[in-house]
C-alpha positions as a printed Julia matrix, in Angstrom:
157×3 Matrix{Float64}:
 121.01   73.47   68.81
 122.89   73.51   72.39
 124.83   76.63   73.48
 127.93   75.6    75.29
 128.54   79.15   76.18
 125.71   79.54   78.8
 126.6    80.49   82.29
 123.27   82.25   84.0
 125.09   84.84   85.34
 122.91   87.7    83.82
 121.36   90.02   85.9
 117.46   89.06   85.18
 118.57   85.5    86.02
 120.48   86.63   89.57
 117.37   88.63   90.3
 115.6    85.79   90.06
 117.29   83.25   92.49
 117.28   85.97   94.79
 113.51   86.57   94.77
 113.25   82.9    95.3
 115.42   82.6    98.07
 113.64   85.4    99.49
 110.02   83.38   98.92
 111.32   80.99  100.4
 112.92   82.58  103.84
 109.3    84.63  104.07
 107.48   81.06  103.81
 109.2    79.94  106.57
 108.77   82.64  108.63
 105.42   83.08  108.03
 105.06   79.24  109.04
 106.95   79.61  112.18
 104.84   82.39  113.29
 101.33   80.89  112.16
 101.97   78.28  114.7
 102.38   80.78  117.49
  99.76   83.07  116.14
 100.67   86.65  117.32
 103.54   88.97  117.03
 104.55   92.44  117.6
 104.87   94.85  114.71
 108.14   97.01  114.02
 108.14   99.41  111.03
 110.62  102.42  110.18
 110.74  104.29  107.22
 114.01  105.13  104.95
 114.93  106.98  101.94
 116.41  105.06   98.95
 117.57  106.62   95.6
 114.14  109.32   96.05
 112.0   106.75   97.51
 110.34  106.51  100.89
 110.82  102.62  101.94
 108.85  101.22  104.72
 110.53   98.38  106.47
 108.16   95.88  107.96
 109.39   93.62  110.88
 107.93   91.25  113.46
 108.62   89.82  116.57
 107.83   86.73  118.15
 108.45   83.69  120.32
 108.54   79.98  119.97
 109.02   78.41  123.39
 110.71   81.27  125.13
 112.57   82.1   121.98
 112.9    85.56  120.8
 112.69   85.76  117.02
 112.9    89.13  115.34
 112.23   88.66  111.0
 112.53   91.01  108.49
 109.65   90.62  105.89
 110.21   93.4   103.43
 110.21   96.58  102.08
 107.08   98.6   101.12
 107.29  101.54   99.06
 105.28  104.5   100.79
 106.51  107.49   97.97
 102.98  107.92   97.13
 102.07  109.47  100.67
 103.9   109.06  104.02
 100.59  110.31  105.91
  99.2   107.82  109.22
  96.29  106.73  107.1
  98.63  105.96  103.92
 101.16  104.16  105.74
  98.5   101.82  107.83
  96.84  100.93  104.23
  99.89  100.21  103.06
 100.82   97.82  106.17
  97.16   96.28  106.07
  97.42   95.14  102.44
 101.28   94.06  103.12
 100.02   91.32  105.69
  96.96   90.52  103.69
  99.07   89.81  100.58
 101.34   87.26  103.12
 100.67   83.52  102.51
  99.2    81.2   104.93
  97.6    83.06  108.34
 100.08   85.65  108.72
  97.37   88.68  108.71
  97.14   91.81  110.3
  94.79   90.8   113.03
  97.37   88.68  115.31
  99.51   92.35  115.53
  99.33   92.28  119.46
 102.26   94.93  119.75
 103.4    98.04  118.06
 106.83   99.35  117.97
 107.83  102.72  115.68
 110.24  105.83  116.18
 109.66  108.91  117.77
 108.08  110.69  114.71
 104.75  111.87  115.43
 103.76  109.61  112.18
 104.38  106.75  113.48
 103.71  107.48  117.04
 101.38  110.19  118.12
  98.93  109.91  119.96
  96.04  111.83  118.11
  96.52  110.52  114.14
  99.83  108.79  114.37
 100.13  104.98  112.65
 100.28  103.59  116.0
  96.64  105.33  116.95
  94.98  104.3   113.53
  96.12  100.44  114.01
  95.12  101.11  117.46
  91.98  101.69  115.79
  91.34   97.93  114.33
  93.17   96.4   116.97
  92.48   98.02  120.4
  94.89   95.13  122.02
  98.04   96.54  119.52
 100.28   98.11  122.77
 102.44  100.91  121.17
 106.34  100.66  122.62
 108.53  103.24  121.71
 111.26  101.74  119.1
 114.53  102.21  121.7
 117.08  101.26  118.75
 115.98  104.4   117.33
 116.35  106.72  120.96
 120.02  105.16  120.74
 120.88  105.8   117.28
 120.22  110.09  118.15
 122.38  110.02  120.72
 124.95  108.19  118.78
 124.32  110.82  116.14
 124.35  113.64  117.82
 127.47  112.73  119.65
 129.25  111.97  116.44
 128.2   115.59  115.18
 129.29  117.11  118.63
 133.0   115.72  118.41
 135.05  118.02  116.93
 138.34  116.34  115.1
């Protein structure tokens, strides 16, 4: 028997088309950057309804062109500690299709926390770690976003 009255609007059904949209972006990133072959690594974390989030970003060129992708969200609520967070970012790339691993990370770029950046037991030292090349650059975005802050909590209206 055929139901006239279906219209795949439901919510499992939108959550699905979106997933596969999103496959489908992260395949072609992932092929665009397996042809070049390395890329810098940009990660920052965020709260979301009591979760930790870990966004996971790279950057790369194709003939002089600057690409920056977004590849997804990780959740980290289990344990935001250096060691945590580089497992976590390990098992990200190694669960990407194609070549897209871990091992072509040739740059590093995190905020000021001393999580993500210091110099003793910080992400950036542990992936430093694996990949001696993996340069750590300070996340600037992130230096302008506290003065923007703090200037918006110093004006008085």
């Amino acid at each position: 028997m055929h139901n006239r009255h279906v219209n795949y609007t439901s919510w499992k059904i939108q959550v699905e088309i979106i997933q596969l949209c999103a496959d489908e972006v992260n395949e072609i990133i992932v092929n665009e950057d397996s042809s070049v072959g390395f890329f810098a690594l940009m990660c920052d974390e965020a709260r979301c309804h009591k979760e930790e989030k870990l966004s996971i970003c790279i950057r790369y060129t194709v003939e002089l062109n600057i690409h920056e992708r977004f590849l997804g969200f990780v959740d980290v609520s289990s344990g935001q500690k250096a060691d945590q967070i580089v497992t976590t970012i390990f098992e990200f790339f190694k669960k990407q299709k194609n070549s897209l691993q871990h091992v072509n990370i040739v740059a590093q770029s995190y905020d000021g926390a001393s999580v993500m950046s210091g110099h003793l037991n910080g992400v950036q030292t542990k992936i430093k770690e694996h990949l001696p090349t993996a340069v750590y650059i300070h996340c600037m975005a992130h230096r302008l976003n506290l003065v923007v802050v703090d200037v918006c909590t110093s004006i008085k209206v």
